[in-house]
Each structure stands twice: as structure tokens, then as C-alpha cells.
């Protein structure tokens, strides 16, 4: 905590001459109390000045002069006199002691007796210095008692309490108590303070409240509904919620949920509410309680990298204020195993893939019990492909390996909740609360109907559109989108969900064609700034569609934009600069951008019908809490789609099914391999036992139709053996023993898809034979993701042109992997190629050329133009390559023959993660800092992480163009957290090196 140092000047004041009116202090005033101390009690006059040097009293100076008390009367020391006299009279009636040790014992008994007289006094109202005196007296008594029970007495005790200056103590107990009081208060006055007394008191209050909360959690009772000042957390957390989030009070459902018996007893919980209902805040409060009160680490799983980065930025300030670490596990970021911290707890914010790898590493190092809470956002994604299988594996492992880790899952849309409850052994809480009322409509032709499940056909007539269309407009806009949006913009915000990326751009452009001139004046200055920021992010280039639409307050949002462009568009929309976004369905799940009105352009995503869960997520964006009183959603239908739409808007949410058998059982294969690798299961029986704790086991009757679950397990074990990933030992055993091979260990530790495991091993082995190091092309080819190959459709003319620009060594390397010049020349000429070539290798090399070019130029726009690809695809390729490069690095670390790759891939991972000039990489590590912002910071003198971490947000806003205060605060907080994390990691490493080994050989 950085507090300015208080300049304290201690002034001697004559008690008899000063008036009570001048007895003022900047410290917290002492509460008046009744009793023998009187109501006239006050502190020494202390003058604080920020601009003057500190003046301290020397130890030899008697601060109190000839007075017996610092109080206006002598009540405290007078009381000491009375107690002392009584004790001496009592002692006189007892047996005389003749030796020195007996005298000392009596003297100490007397001192203890005097202190006992004060033991029952209400000391809590005394000034801090007197409280310290009281504590020191108690400590000295305990020490004396300990020394008395020791056979050997110290020399000072035997010789009779000699002072340091050689003189003998005298005056009995009264002098010792009075001197101790004076010395204590003199030390308090003279001691330099690095922080203010107010700050210390606040910290003490926070510590006390946490202590109370811990005790309450340990001795919980059914009658107790609130564990502390703020749901088991100190009041400081509530103050931070108000300061950082603007949250003063919780919704009723949030309070009810946090006070549920199952929550207080730390049972697993699933809760479901509509979008925008405030689910995340409940999870964050539970996380803070685990971090601060139980001193356990937490894992927060989010579905997308953008959400992870947003959450890391948002929680960094809490981490700094409350002293815990916030660590990002997304893309290529994250350490395995994580740094083991002795004095701090950690919150790991992770994507689905990284969370699975993190849990594996914690199990392997025996540290899973340190994780007190696991939170899964969008729990319904259990039913979505390979990512759903990873969530299921992660949760099943945590449940099986740790009985103390609480699991909390949340979602807006959940179907077969009973299956999920059985899988997680969880309680269920649901509520239909929304902070803003949502009204759902459908539009057919020019008629708008309200969704009403009570009606026979599911819809109730509401109104007709009142907008005059010319014949030309009717042809351009047959779905009346312009009429629907102009009813709300620019005064309110609007989202239009479109079925394809191209449709997003077309709709945005079409709307601006018919908007009136007054739209141009709305936030004109801010829109000019936005266009300049978009230009800076593109190194001077701006998307022609955005250049046309942004002046009207309209933009599009889909994966074809770069991450910088998407971020700028999102911030502009959130701040009201843009009033309308045409977007794809990914925005509904990936970014929290609510609107007054949400329009669904079609009930399809590409050629597929919308799922009920997708529909609910999209319409859930309607209604902005604290801004709108109502939210509206309008689904545009054709006459032929009416029956299908009725099922979409009125039917219950789809059921959620296990995906471990998805894609020919890839999930089960990966799960079994990791179970064997982590020594969780080493036989078929143990594997079967583990699988009883999966969602697949709960749903085996619906999913295992052709084969039983145990037949599937046996088949998977056979496949793993065929791939040389495991070995089976049957010698002398009733049950065959399963053991992982080095290749298998590399596969599960690198999180490599088992489909590509053999191919990757062969590619790396072949690469060692003639690794090209005078260019990055060969290394880049080896880490180009296999799963993006099907999306690559090369332009053969461009491919051949780029190939001819390669050096002779690069062309030779290309031919060695299977892409010779002759093949590309024939393809570019449109000729039929008789010799069969592996098209997968050819396409992979094309993607490698794109990546290699990007690393050289670091300009997405120029590379996109050169290869005629969208900017978004190139950035997706870059992001996937950096994540896969990290996987390949972990893969090679487990195989000794690949040792040359380790240092090379470490640096390549770093370069692919940021793809900027080397000097900008430290700034790019900060969550939320994009390339254009990093350039601004670097040019302004903020060249390192330390510069940014120690920056003043107010100065940053004035120095950096177009930087809002909130952004600056989050940026600085994130930099501080990252700096603390790096420093803590180094400190832990030092401590580890200096720690005496437990297994040190002994004689």
C-alpha cells in the first residue's frame, strides 16, 4: 500500500497552562468513557504537516517533564499508587523472604498484582499508546512466568535488575509500571511511520472481519444467514464493489442465493438465470470468500479468450487491494504447474482448454487440494463438441481427486438439469429474475406479434409497422430493418444479429444509405476519434465499410475484424458513440453488450436453424440495467418459417448431453490416456470406477446404444496401445496393468489432439534431419495448427508468387516437406497434376507462409492484402498458432530426442503471441493493451512493465490520446498485478533454493 509519509512534529505542551480547546489531533478521537479514568482524557498534542521534515524526540529526552501523567489529572498513576500501596500492605502480612531470589519473586508478584487490578478494566477505549502499554505488560508477565519455570535464572534476575547504564533499578513496582508506560508512549510518538494511523486501523479492521468470517464459516449454524459484514467478507470488499463497479446493493435473488444452506456448507451448486440477471457477481463473491477467508486458490473457467482477458482486467484491482494474485490462462499464457505461493492465494482465470491442462498439472504435483473453488461459466457448453468433453473431464477429475473443492456452475440456459445435478452431486437454484423486463416479438411482413405461449399459435398481434417505404427502399430492405432500427436509434442502442459475416457488413452499409443527415451530428467528435483509432490500429488503413458507417454511429462486428478493431468497436458501443451494431451470434456469448432493442435478422446461423439456447442468449442482450426500463427482441420471419419459429421461441431449452463420445470417442480416448498418465487409474477396473463419476455414465442409456460403456473403454485401451501411447502388462497379474509411454505422456501433457499425435511426432523427427535456422519458415511450419488446414483454400497464383520470393534454402525446405516448385507451377498454370501430393501438407505450408510473412512485417493489413485473406482469419491463424506452439513446446519437453526444439519454441511462442516489434512485447503482456496502444505508451516513455505499473492513471489519460480514466485505471492495475506476479515467482524461486531439503542425508 502506497501512503504518503506523515510529517510529524511532536510539541511539548504544558498541561497546566493549555486550554482544552486546543487539544486537537488529526488522529481518530478517543471515545469518551465513564469510570475512574474520567471524561477529560486526551492525547498529547501532535501536529502533522505534509511539507515539513519529521522531528523526533531523542530517547534521552523526557517528553513528560516533571509530570507524573500525560493526562490533565493524575488519575491513572494515582490509581497505580493506590493499588501498589494495597499490595504492599498485603505483602507485609505475609512471611518475610530472606534471600535475593525471594525478594525478586515478591517484586514480580507485586507487579503482576498491579497489572491484575487493571486486567478487568475496559481498555478498548484507551488511546493506542496505552493499549500498547497494556499488551506489553501482559507479554512481559508471560515471559517472566516462563523464565521462573526454568531451572537457571538469568544473570540480570539473580543480580537484581541492573540497568544498562550500571545503576540499579529502584522504586518497586510503581516505577517499573510507570516507566514502562512512559517508554511505550515515548516510543509511539518518536517511531517513524511509513503509513498513516488511519490506514493501519483500517487494515486491522479488515483483518479482524476476515478472522470473524473464518470463525463463522468453521462454526456455522442453521440460524446464521450472514457470515460477516458482507456475506462473510470484510466491509472493504463492499466498499470496493461500490468504488470499482458502482454496485451498492445486491438484487434480492443474489442475497438469497448467497445465503442458501448449500452455499454456506460449501456444497456443489448449479444456478440458472436469464442473461443479464447478475449471475457473475454471485460467483465473484464466492471466489473472494474462498481467497480471503479460507485462504484457498480458485479457478474461474470462461469459454473465450476475450472473456478471460476482460475478467483479468476487471479483477486485477480487487487483487491489488485485497492481496491475492489474478493469473491469466488463455492462448499461450499460463505456467504449468503454476507458481507455488506460500503467502498469497491465486485466482486462475482460464479458458476451457487451459483449465483442463491446469487441473492436470495440479493433480500431478499433488496440489489440487489447494484449490478451494472451481467456477464454470456457461455450464451448458458441456453439450457442445470437443470443448464440452474437456469441461466434463476437468470437472470429473476435480470431483474424483479432491473432496474439499467446491464446484459452482452457472448458465442462462439449462435443460435436463437432473442429469447435471447427479453428475456434480449439486444443489440447484433458479430464478426468472431480470433487472429489465424483456418483451419478445416476431415480425412477419409488416405485422409484429408478441410471443405468448398461452395463445394457440404462440403469438399475439401487437401492431403494424408505420413507416413509408418507396419502391426502391422496399426492394433494398424487404424485411423493414430500417423501420425497426430508426424507432430506437440514435437515442437508444440496437443490435442486429445476422446469419453470416458478409450479411453483417451488407446490413450495416444498407442502413446508413437511408439514415438522415442528423445522425452525422450525433457524437460527431467522438466518432472522428474512433475512426482515427481504427486507422492507427491498422497502420494507416481503415476498413472501407467502417469508414462509411461509423460517421452514422453504425458498425459491424464479427470474426473478420482484427481483435484491435473489435475491441475499439465494443468500447465505442458501450460508451454510446455507436448506437447500432450488425453482428454474428458469437457476440451474444462472447461480449457483454446489452441493447434497448435486439433484432434477429433470421432464424438461421449460416444454413443451420437456431438452437433454443442460442436464441435465448441473443434476445437476452435486450435491456440495459440502470438505463432502460424495458428491453425488446424482434425475430424477423418469412411466412414459411412460422411453424419452426413457434418451436424456437416457445419450446423448452434443449437437453445437455455428454460429448465424451463425440467425434468417434476422442474425448474418452484423451480421458483414459490422461488418467493413466496421472496415475489416477492403472487398470481397467480403476478406469471404470472413475467413469462412474462422469456425465457419460449418468446418460449411458441414451448415449451408449450400439456398445456398452465398458465395451467402449476396452476399445479405447486397445486403440491407445496400437498408437504406442500406453503399454499393457499382464505378467503375473489378475488384472492387466496399464502404463503410459513417453509418447503418450508427451501427448497428454501437450494437450495434443490424438488424431494428430503421430503426424506431429513424424514431422518433428523429420525436421531434426535438416532444421532450417536461417529463417523462421521451418519452425513456423512445424507449429502451424493441423485443425485449420481444412479451412485453407489457397489461391494457387498467389501461392506460386510467394514461393518464388523464398530463398533457395527455404524452397529446398519446402520441397523436403512435400511442396516442390514444380507442383505449385502446374497448379498456378491450371494444369492437372498427375503425381499425387499430400494436399494437407500443401495447405499447411501455405498457412506457414502467411504466418512467416506476418512475423516479418507485423502488419495484418498488408499480409491480408498480399494473400487475399480476411484480417480476422489471419489473426485467428496467429492466435491458434501461438496456442499450438505452446502445446508443441510441452510435447517436446517430454521427449529427449527433441531437446533442440525447446529453446527455439519458447521464443517462437512469445513472438507468435504478440507479433509486434520486440520492444513492445513487455507492454503487450498487460491484459487489454493492443498494438496501437502499446505504441502510444512506448512513444510516451512508458517502455517497460515497471513504467506502466507505477504510472499515475490521471497522468496517463492526459499523456495518451483518447484514453479514458476507467481504461487507464484498469491498465495500471493489470500491469501492477503482472509485475507482482513476476516478482512473487522470482521470490518463490529464491525461497525454494534457500530452503533446507527435507531428505538431506543424516549421520
PDB file of N, CA and C in Angstrom, residues 438-442 596-600 615 619 622 631-635:
ATOM      1  N   UNK A 438     -38.143  -8.091 -20.309  1.00  0.00           N
ATOM      2  CA  UNK A 438     -37.920  -8.416 -21.717  1.00  0.00           C
ATOM      3  C   UNK A 438     -39.246  -8.759 -22.390  1.00  0.00           C
ATOM      4  N   UNK A 439     -39.487  -8.111 -23.521  1.00  0.00           N
ATOM      5  CA  UNK A 439     -40.658  -8.433 -24.333  1.00  0.00           C
ATOM      6  C   UNK A 439     -40.183  -8.994 -25.666  1.00  0.00           C
ATOM      7  N   UNK A 440     -40.652 -10.205 -25.975  1.00  0.00           N
ATOM      8  CA  UNK A 440     -40.238 -10.873 -27.207  1.00  0.00           C
ATOM      9  C   UNK A 440     -41.317 -10.720 -28.280  1.00  0.00           C
ATOM     10  N   UNK A 441     -40.865 -10.404 -29.503  1.00  0.00           N
ATOM     11  CA  UNK A 441     -41.775 -10.236 -30.636  1.00  0.00           C
ATOM     12  C   UNK A 441     -41.236 -11.009 -31.833  1.00  0.00           C
ATOM     13  N   UNK A 442     -42.154 -11.293 -32.767  1.00  0.00           N
ATOM     14  CA  UNK A 442     -41.761 -11.785 -34.087  1.00  0.00           C
ATOM     15  C   UNK A 442     -42.392 -10.864 -35.123  1.00  0.00           C
ATOM     16  N   UNK A 596     -31.143  -1.687 -26.142  1.00  0.00           N
ATOM     17  CA  UNK A 596     -32.569  -1.444 -25.911  1.00  0.00           C
ATOM     18  C   UNK A 596     -33.401  -2.407 -26.763  1.00  0.00           C
ATOM     19  N   UNK A 597     -32.980  -2.584 -28.018  1.00  0.00           N
ATOM     20  CA  UNK A 597     -33.708  -3.485 -28.917  1.00  0.00           C
ATOM     21  C   UNK A 597     -32.727  -4.437 -29.586  1.00  0.00           C
ATOM     22  N   UNK A 598     -33.097  -5.712 -29.620  1.00  0.00           N
ATOM     23  CA  UNK A 598     -32.314  -6.729 -30.319  1.00  0.00           C
ATOM     24  C   UNK A 598     -33.151  -7.261 -31.478  1.00  0.00           C
ATOM     25  N   UNK A 599     -32.567  -7.255 -32.679  1.00  0.00           N
ATOM     26  CA  UNK A 599     -33.260  -7.737 -33.874  1.00  0.00           C
ATOM     27  C   UNK A 599     -32.527  -8.967 -34.392  1.00  0.00           C
ATOM     28  N   UNK A 600     -33.261 -10.056 -34.594  1.00  0.00           N
ATOM     29  CA  UNK A 600     -32.694 -11.254 -35.195  1.00  0.00           C
ATOM     30  C   UNK A 600     -33.072 -11.260 -36.666  1.00  0.00           C
ATOM     31  N   UNK A 615     -30.908 -18.787 -29.268  1.00  0.00           N
ATOM     32  CA  UNK A 615     -31.950 -17.757 -29.330  1.00  0.00           C
ATOM     33  C   UNK A 615     -32.063 -17.014 -27.999  1.00  0.00           C
ATOM     34  N   UNK A 619     -31.552 -12.898 -27.502  1.00  0.00           N
ATOM     35  CA  UNK A 619     -32.603 -11.994 -27.025  1.00  0.00           C
ATOM     36  C   UNK A 619     -32.317 -11.521 -25.611  1.00  0.00           C
ATOM     37  N   UNK A 622     -31.185  -7.907 -24.731  1.00  0.00           N
ATOM     38  CA  UNK A 622     -32.113  -6.776 -24.760  1.00  0.00           C
ATOM     39  C   UNK A 622     -32.375  -6.277 -23.344  1.00  0.00           C
ATOM     40  N   UNK A 631     -36.766  -4.021 -22.329  1.00  0.00           N
ATOM     41  CA  UNK A 631     -35.964  -4.469 -23.457  1.00  0.00           C
ATOM     42  C   UNK A 631     -36.850  -5.198 -24.446  1.00  0.00           C
ATOM     43  N   UNK A 632     -36.529  -5.081 -25.730  1.00  0.00           N
ATOM     44  CA  UNK A 632     -37.357  -5.703 -26.771  1.00  0.00           C
ATOM     45  C   UNK A 632     -36.497  -6.563 -27.684  1.00  0.00           C
ATOM     46  N   UNK A 633     -37.041  -7.700 -28.079  1.00  0.00           N
ATOM     47  CA  UNK A 633     -36.396  -8.515 -29.105  1.00  0.00           C
ATOM     48  C   UNK A 633     -37.399  -8.767 -30.222  1.00  0.00           C
ATOM     49  N   UNK A 634     -36.916  -8.693 -31.460  1.00  0.00           N
ATOM     50  CA  UNK A 634     -37.794  -8.907 -32.622  1.00  0.00           C
ATOM     51  C   UNK A 634     -37.128  -9.911 -33.549  1.00  0.00           C
ATOM     52  N   UNK A 635     -37.794 -11.047 -33.777  1.00  0.00           N
ATOM     53  CA  UNK A 635     -37.309 -12.071 -34.688  1.00  0.00           C
ATOM     54  C   UNK A 635     -38.024 -11.897 -36.029  1.00  0.00           C
TER      55      UNK A 635
END
